[in-house]
CSV table of C-alpha atoms and ligand atoms in Angstrom, one decimal:
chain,number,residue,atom,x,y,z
A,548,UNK,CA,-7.0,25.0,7.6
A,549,UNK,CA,-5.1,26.8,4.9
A,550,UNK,CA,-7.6,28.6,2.1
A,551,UNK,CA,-6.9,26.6,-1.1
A,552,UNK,CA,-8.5,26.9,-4.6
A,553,UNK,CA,-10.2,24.1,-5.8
A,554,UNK,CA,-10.3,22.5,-10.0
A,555,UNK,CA,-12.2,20.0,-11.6
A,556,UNK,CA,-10.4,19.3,-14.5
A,557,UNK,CA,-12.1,17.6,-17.9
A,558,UNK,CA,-9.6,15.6,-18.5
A,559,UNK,CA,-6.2,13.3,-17.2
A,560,UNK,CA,-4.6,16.0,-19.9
A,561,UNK,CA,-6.0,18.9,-18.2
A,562,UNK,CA,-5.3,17.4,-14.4
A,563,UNK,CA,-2.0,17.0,-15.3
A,564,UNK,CA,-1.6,20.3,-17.1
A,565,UNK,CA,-2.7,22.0,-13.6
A,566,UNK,CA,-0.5,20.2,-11.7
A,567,UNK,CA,2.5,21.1,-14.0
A,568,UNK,CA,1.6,24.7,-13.2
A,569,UNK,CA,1.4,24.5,-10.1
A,570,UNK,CA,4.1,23.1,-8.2
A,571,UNK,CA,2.0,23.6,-4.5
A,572,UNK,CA,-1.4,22.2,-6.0
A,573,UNK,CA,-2.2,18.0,-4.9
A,574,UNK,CA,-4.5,15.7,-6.3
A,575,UNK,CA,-7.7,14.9,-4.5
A,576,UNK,CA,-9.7,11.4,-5.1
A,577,UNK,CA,-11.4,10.7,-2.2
A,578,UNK,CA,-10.3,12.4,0.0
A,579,UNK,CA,-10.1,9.9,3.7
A,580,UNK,CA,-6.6,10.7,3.7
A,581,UNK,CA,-6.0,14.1,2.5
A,582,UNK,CA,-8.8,16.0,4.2
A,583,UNK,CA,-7.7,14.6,7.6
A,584,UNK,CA,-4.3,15.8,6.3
A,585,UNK,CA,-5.6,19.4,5.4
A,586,UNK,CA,-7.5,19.8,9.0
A,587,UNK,CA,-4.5,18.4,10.9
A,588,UNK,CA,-2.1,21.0,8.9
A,589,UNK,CA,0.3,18.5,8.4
A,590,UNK,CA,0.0,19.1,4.3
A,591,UNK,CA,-1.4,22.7,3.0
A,592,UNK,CA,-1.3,22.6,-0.8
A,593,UNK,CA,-2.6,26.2,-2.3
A,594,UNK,CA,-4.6,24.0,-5.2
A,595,UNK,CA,-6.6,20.4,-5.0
A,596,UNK,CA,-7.2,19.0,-8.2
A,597,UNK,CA,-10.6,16.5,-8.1
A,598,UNK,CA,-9.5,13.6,-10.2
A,599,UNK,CA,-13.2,12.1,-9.6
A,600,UNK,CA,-15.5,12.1,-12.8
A,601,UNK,CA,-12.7,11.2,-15.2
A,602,UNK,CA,-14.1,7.7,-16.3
A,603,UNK,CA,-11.2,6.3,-14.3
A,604,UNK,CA,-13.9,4.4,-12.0
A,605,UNK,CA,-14.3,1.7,-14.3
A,606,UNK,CA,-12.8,-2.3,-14.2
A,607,UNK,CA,-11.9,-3.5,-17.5
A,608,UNK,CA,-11.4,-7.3,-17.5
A,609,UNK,CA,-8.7,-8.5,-20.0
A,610,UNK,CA,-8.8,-11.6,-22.8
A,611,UNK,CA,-5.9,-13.0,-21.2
A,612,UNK,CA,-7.6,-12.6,-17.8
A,613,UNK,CA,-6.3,-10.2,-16.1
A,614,UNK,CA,-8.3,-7.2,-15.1
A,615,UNK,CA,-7.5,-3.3,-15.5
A,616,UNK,CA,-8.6,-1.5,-12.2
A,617,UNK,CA,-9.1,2.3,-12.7
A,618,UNK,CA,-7.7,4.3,-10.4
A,619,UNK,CA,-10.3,5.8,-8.9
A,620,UNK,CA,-12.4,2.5,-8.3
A,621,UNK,CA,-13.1,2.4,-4.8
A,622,UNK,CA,-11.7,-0.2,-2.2
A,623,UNK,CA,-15.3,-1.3,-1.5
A,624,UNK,CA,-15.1,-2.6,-4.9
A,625,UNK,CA,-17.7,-6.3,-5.1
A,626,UNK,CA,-16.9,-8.2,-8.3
A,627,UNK,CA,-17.6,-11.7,-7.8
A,628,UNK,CA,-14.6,-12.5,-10.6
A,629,UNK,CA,-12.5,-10.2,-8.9
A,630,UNK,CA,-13.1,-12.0,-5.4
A,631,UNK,CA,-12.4,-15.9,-7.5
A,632,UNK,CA,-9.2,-14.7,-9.3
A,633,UNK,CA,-7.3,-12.3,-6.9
A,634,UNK,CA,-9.0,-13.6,-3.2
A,635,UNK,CA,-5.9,-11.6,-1.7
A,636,UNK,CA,-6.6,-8.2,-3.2
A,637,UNK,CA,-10.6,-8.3,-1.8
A,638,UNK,CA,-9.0,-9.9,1.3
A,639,UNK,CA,-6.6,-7.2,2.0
A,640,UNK,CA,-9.3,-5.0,1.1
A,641,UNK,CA,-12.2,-5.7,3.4
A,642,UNK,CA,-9.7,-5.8,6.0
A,643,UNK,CA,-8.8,-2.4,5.5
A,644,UNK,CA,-10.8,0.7,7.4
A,645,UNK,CA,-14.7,0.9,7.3
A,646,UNK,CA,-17.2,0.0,5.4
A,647,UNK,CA,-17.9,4.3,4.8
A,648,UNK,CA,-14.7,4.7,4.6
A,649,UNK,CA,-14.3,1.8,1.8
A,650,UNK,CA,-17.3,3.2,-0.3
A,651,UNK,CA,-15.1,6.3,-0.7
A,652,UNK,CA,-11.6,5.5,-0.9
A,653,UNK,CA,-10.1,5.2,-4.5
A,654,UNK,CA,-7.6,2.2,-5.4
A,655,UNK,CA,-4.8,5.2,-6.3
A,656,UNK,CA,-5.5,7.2,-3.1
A,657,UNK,CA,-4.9,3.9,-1.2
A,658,UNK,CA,-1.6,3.6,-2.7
A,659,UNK,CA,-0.4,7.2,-2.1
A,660,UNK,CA,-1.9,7.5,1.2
A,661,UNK,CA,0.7,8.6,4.1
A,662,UNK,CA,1.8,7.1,6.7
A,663,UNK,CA,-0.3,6.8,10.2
A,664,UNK,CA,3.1,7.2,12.4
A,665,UNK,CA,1.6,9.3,15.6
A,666,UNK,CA,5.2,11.6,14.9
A,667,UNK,CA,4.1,12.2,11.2
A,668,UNK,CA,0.3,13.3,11.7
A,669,UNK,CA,1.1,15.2,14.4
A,670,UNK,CA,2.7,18.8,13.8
A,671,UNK,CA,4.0,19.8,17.2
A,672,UNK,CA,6.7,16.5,16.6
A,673,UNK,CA,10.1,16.8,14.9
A,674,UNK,CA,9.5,14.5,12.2
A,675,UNK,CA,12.0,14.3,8.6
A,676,UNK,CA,8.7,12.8,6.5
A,677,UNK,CA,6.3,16.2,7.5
A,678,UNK,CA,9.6,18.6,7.4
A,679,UNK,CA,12.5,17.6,6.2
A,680,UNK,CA,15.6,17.9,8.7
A,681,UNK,CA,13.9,18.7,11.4
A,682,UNK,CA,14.6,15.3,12.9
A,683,UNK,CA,12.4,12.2,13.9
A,684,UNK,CA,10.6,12.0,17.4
A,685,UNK,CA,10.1,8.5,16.8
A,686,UNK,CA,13.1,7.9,16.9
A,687,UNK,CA,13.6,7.8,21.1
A,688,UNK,CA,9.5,8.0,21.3
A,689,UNK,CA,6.9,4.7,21.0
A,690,UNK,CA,8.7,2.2,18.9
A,691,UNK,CA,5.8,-0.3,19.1
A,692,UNK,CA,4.6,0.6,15.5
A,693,UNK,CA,8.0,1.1,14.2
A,694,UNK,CA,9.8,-0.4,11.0
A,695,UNK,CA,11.9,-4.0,11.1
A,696,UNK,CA,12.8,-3.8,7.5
A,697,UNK,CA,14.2,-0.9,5.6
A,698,UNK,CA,14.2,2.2,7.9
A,699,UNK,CA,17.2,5.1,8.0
A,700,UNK,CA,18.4,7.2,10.9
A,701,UNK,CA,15.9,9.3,9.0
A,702,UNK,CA,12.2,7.4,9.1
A,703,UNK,CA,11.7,4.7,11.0
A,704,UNK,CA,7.8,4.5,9.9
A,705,UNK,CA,6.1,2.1,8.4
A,706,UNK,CA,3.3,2.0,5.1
A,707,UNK,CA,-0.3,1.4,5.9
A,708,UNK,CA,-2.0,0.5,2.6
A,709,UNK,CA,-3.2,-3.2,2.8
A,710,UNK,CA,-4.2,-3.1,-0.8
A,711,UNK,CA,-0.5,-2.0,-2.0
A,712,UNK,CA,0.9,-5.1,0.2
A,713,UNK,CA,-1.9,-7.7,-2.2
A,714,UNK,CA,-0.6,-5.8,-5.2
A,715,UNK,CA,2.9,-6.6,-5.2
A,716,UNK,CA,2.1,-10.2,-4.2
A,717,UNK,CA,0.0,-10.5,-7.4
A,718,UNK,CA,2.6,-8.4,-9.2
A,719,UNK,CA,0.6,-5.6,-10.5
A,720,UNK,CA,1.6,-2.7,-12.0
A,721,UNK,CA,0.7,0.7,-11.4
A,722,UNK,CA,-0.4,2.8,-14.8
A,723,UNK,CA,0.3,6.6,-14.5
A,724,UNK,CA,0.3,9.6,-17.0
A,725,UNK,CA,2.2,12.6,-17.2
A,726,UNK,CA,3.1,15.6,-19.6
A,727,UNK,CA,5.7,12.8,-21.4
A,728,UNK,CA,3.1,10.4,-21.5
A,729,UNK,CA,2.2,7.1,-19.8
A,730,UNK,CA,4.6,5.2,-17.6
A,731,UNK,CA,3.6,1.7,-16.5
A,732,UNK,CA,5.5,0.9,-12.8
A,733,UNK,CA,5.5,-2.4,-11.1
A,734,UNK,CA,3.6,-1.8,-7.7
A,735,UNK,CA,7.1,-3.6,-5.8
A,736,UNK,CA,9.1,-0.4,-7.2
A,737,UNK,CA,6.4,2.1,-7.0
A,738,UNK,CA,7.5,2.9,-3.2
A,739,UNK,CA,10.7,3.6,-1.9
A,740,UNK,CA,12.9,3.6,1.2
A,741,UNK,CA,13.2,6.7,2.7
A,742,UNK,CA,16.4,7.2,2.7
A,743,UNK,CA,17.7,10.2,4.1
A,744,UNK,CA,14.8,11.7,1.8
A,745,UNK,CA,11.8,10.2,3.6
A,746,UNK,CA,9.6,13.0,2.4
A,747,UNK,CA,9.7,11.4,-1.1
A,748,UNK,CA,7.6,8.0,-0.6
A,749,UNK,CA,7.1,6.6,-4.1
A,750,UNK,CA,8.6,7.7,-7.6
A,751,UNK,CA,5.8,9.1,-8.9
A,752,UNK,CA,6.3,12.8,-10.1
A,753,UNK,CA,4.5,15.7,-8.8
A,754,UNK,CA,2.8,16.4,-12.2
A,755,UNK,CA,1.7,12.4,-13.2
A,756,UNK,CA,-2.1,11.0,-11.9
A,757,UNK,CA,-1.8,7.2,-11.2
A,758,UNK,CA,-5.2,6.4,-14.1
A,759,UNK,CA,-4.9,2.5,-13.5
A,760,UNK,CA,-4.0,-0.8,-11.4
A,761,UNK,CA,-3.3,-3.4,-14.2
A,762,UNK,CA,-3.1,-7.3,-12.2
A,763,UNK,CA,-1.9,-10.0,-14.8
A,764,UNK,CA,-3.6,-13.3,-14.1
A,765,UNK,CA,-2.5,-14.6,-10.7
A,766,UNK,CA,-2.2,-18.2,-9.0
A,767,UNK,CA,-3.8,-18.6,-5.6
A,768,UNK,CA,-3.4,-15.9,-3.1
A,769,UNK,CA,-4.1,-15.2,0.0
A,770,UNK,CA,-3.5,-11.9,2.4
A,771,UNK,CA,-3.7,-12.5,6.1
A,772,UNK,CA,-3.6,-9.3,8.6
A,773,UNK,CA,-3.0,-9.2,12.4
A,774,UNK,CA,-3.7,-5.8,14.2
A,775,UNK,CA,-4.7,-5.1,17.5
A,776,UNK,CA,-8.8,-5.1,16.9
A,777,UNK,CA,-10.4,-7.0,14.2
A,778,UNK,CA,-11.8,-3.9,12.7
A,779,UNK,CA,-10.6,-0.4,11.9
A,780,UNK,CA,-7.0,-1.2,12.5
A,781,UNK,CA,-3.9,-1.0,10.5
A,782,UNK,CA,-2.1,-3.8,9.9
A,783,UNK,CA,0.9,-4.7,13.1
A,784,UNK,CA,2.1,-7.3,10.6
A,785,UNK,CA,0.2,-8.8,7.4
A,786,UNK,CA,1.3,-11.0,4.6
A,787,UNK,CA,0.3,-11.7,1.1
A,788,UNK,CA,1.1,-14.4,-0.4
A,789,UNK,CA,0.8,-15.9,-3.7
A,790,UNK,CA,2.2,-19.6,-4.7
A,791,UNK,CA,1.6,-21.6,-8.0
A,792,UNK,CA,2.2,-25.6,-7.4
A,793,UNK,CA,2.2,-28.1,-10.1
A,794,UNK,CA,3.0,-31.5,-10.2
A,795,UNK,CA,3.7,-31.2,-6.9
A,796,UNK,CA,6.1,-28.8,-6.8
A,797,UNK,CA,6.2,-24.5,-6.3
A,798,UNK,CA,6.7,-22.8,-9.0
A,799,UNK,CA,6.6,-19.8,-7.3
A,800,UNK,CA,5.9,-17.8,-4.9
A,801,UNK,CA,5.8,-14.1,-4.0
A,802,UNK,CA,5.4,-13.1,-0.3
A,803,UNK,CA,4.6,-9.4,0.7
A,804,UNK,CA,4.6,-8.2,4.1
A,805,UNK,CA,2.5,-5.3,5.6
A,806,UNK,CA,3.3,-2.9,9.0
A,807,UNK,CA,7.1,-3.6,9.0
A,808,UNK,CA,8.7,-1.5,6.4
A,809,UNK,CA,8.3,1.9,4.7
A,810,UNK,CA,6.8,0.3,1.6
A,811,UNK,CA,5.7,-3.2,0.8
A,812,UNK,CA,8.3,-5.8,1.8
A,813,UNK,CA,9.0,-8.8,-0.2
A,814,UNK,CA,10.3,-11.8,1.4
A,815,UNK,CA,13.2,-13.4,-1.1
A,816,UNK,CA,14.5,-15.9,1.7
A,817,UNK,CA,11.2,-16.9,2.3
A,818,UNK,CA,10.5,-17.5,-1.2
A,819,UNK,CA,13.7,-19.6,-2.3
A,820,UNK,CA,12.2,-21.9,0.8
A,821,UNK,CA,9.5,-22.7,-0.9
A,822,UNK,CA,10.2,-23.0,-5.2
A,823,UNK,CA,10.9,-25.7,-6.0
A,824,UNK,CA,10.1,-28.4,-3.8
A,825,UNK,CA,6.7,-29.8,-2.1
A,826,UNK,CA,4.3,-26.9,-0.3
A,827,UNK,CA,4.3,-28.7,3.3
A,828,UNK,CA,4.0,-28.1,6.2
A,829,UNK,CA,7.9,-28.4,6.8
A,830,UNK,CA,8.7,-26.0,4.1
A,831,UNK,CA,6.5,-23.3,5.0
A,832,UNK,CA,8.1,-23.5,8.5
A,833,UNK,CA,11.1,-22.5,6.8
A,834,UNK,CA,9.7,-20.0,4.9
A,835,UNK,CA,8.2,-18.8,8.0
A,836,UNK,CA,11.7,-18.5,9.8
A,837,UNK,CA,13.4,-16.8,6.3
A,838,UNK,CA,10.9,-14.4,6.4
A,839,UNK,CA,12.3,-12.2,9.5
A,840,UNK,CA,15.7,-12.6,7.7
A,841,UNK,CA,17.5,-9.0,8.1
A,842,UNK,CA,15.2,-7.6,10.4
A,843,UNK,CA,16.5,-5.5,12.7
A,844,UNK,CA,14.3,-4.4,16.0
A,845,UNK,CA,14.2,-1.3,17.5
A,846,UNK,CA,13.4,-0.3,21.2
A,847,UNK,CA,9.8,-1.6,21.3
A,848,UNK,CA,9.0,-3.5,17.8
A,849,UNK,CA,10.6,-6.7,19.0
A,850,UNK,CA,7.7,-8.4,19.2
A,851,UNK,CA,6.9,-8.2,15.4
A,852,UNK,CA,9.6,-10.5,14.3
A,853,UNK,CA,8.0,-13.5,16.0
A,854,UNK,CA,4.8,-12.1,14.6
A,855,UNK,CA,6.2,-11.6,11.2
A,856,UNK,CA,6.9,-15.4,11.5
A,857,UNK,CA,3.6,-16.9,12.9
A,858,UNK,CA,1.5,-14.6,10.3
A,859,UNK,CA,4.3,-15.8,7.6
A,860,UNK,CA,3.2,-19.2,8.3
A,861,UNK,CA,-0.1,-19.0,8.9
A,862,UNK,CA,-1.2,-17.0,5.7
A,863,UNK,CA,1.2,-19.6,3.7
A,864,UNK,CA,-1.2,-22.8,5.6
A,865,UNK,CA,-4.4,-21.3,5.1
A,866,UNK,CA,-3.9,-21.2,1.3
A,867,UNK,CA,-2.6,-24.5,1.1
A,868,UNK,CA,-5.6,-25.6,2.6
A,869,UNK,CA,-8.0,-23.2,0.6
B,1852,FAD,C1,-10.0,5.8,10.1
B,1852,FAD,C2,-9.3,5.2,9.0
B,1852,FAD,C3,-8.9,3.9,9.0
B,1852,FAD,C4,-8.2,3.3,7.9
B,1852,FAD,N1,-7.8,2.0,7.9
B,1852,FAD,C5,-7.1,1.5,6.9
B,1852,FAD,C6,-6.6,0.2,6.9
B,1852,FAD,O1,-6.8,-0.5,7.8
B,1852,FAD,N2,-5.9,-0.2,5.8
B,1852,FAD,C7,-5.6,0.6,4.7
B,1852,FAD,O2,-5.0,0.2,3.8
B,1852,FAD,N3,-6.0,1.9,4.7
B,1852,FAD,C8,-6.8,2.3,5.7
B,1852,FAD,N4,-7.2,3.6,5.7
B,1852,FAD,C9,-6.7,4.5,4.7
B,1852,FAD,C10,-7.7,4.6,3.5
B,1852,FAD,O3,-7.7,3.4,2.9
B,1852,FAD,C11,-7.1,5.7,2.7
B,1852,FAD,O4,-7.4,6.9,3.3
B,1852,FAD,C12,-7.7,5.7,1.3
B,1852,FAD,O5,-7.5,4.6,0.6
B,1852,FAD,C13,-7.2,6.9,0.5
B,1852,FAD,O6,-7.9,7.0,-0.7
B,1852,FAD,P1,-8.6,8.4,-1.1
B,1852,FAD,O7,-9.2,8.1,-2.5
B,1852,FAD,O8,-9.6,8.8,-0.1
B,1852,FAD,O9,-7.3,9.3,-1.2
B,1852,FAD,P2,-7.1,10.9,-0.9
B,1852,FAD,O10,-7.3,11.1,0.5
B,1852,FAD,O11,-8.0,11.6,-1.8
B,1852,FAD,O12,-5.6,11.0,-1.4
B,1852,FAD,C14,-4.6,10.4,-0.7
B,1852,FAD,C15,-3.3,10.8,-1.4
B,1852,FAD,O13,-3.2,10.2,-2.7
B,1852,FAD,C16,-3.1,11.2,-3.7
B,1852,FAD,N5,-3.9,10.7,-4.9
B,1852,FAD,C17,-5.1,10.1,-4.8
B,1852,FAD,N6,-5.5,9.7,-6.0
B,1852,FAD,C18,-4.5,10.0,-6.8
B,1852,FAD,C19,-4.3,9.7,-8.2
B,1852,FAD,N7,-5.2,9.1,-9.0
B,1852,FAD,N8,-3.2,10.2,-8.8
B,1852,FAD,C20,-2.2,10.8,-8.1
B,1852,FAD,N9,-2.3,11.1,-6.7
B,1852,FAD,C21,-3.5,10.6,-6.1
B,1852,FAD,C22,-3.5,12.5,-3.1
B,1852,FAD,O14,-2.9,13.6,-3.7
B,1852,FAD,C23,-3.1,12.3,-1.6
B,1852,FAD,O15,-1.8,12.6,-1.5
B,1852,FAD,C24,-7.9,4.2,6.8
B,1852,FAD,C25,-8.4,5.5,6.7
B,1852,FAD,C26,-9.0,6.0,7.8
B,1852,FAD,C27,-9.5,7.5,7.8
C-alpha cells in the first residue's frame, strides 16, 4: 500500500477546502470500499480526508414527510418510520453485504462505491475504469456479470449499490457541497454511462462531499434482489419499484433495476405499461416483458434478460399483494 497522509477536517468547509488543494487526496467514510481499494492498489490517493464526525450521521424527518438522510448514516440504519414509509430503501438495504459490514458503511460511501467487476479490482487486467485506455479484459473474458443496458466498447461493468437502485425508485436526490456551494442532484442523474470515459462514474466533482440523501414522501415500494446466495452477494438482477394506485388506476410508477447497467436503470417501457390503467396481473406481465426492452446480451449475460423479466414481475406482484 502506498504511504498517504491522513486529515480530519472540522468542518464540510474545511473537507472541501482540502480536497480543492489537493487534486490526489479522496474522501474516506467508512471505509469497506476504499480500504480494500488501497490494499488491492487499484486506487493510491496521497491524502484521505475522514468525513466521519461531521454531524452528517443524523436523520432529519421532514413536515411534509419526507426524511433527510445524512450522508454518513450508516446502511444498518433501524428506524421503524423509515422501514413503514420507504419499505424499498430498508429492503434493498438489509439485502446488501453483512451485518459488520452494514454497521460501518455510510449511505454516501454506498453511492460512490466502485464497481466489483473481477477486471476492475484486479490490477494485473487491462481495464479503461482502473486506467484509462489501457483496454477492457472483460471484454473477451467472463461475461456472466456483465452489463445488458448501457455499456461502451469501453466498460461493460455493471454498479453494485442496492441502496442507489431504492433511491432512484423513490426519487431522491442526492445533497452535495462544494467551494460554489450546495448542489442538490436527483439520485437517477447522479451516475453516468461510461462512455468512452468510464473512469468518471457519477458527476460529482473531485472537490464536493455528498452531506445528505433527501427522499420526498413516496407511495408503496418494494426492492426485490436475486444473486447467486442469499447472503453477501451482489445483486445478478434486482428491481425497485414504486407504484401509486388510486381509484383503481396507476398513477405511477418508477421501476429501477440493479446488476445490469453501469448505474441504476430505469425502466420507461415498463412504466408506460402500467400508468394508467388497472395494476393486474396482466399488466404487470407486460411490464415485465417491457422491462428487457433495449437490452443487448453479451457472450455470457444472456441469461439476465429472462431474469430481468421474472424479477420485473415478481417485485411488481409482491407489492401488489403487500
Ligand atoms: C464483502 C462485501 C460485500 C458487499 N455487498 C454489498 C451488496 O450486496 N450490496 C451493496 O450495495 N453493497 C455491498 N457492499 C459494498 C458496501 O455497501 C460499500 O463498501 C459501502 O457502502 C461503502 O461505504 P463506506 O462508507 O464504507 O465508503 P468508503 O469505502 O469510505 O468510500 C467509498 C467511496 O465513496 C467515497 N465517499 C464516501 N463518502 C463520501 C462522501 N460523503 N462524499 C464524497 N465521497 C465519499 C470515497 O472517496 C470512496 O471513493 C459490499 C462490500 C463488501 C466489502
Amino acid at each position: 500500500m502506498r504511504p498517504f497522509h491522513y486529515a480530519k477536517p472540522g468542518s464540510v468547509a474545511e473537507a472541501v477546502r482540502v480536497l480543492g488543494a489537493n487534486p490526489d487526496a479522496e474522501v474516506i467514510a467508512g471505509g469497506t470500499d476504499l480500504v480494500t481499494l488501497l490494499r488491492d492498489g487499484v486506487r493510491a490517493p496521497n491524502q484521505l480526508v475522514d468525513v466521519n464526525g461531521l454531524g452528517l450521521d443524523r436523520l432529519a424527518w421532514q413536515q411534509d414527510g419526507g426524511v433527510h438522510i445524512g450522508a454518513l448514516c450508516r446502511n444498518a440504519v433501524d428506524d421503524s418510520r423509515l422501514r413503514r414509509a420507504y419499505p424499498a430503501l430498508v429492503l434493498a438495504l438489509r439485502s446488501g453485504a453483512s451485518p459488520q459490514i452494514r454497521n460501518r458503511a455510510s449511505f454516501g460511501g454506498n453511492l460512490l462505491q466502485r464497481t466489483r467487476c473481477a477486471y476492475f479490482r484486479l490490477p494485473e487486467f487491462d481495464c479503461n475504469k482502473r486506467a484509462p485506455g489501457s483496454g477492457c479484459a472483460a471484454l473477451t473474458g467472463d461475461g456472466a456479470q456483465t452489463a445488458l443496458f448501457g455499456a461502451s466498447p469501453s466498460c461493460v461493468a455493471v454498479h453494485p449499490s442496492d441502496c442507489a437502485v431504492a433511491l432512484v425508485a423513490l426519487n431522491a436526490v442526492v445533497r452535495v457541497e462544494g467551494p460554489s456551494g450546495v448542489r442538490r442532484i436527483p439520485v437517477e442523474e447522479f451516475h453516468v454511462l461510461p462512455g468512452d470515459a468510464p473512469q468518471r462514474e457519477t458527476v460529482l466533482r473531485r472537490d464536493e462531499v455528498v452531506v445528505a440523501i433527501e427522499l420526498p414522501p413516496a407511495p408503496p415500494s418494494h426492492y426485490l434482489k436475486f444473486r447467486d446466495r442469499t447472503s453477501f452477494a451482489f445483486a445478478l438482477v434486482s428491481a425497485g419499484v414504486a407504484v401509486e394506485v388510486s381509484g383503481g388506476v396507476v398513477r405511477s410508477a418508477r421501476i429501477v433495476l440493479g446488476g445490469v447497467a453501469p448505474k441504476p436503470w430505469r425502466c420507461g417501457a415498463a412504466e408506460r405499461e402500467l400508468v394508467g390503467g388497472p395494476f393486474t396481473e396482466a399488466s404487470i406481465a407486460k411490464a415485465g416483458d417491457a422491462a428487457t426492452e433495449g437490452a443487448k446480451p453479451r457472450p455470457g449475460n444472456e441469461y439476465k434478460v429472462e431474469l430481468v423479466r421474472r424479477v420485473v414481475r415478481r417485485a411488481l406482484t409482491e407489492l401488489r399483494n403487500a
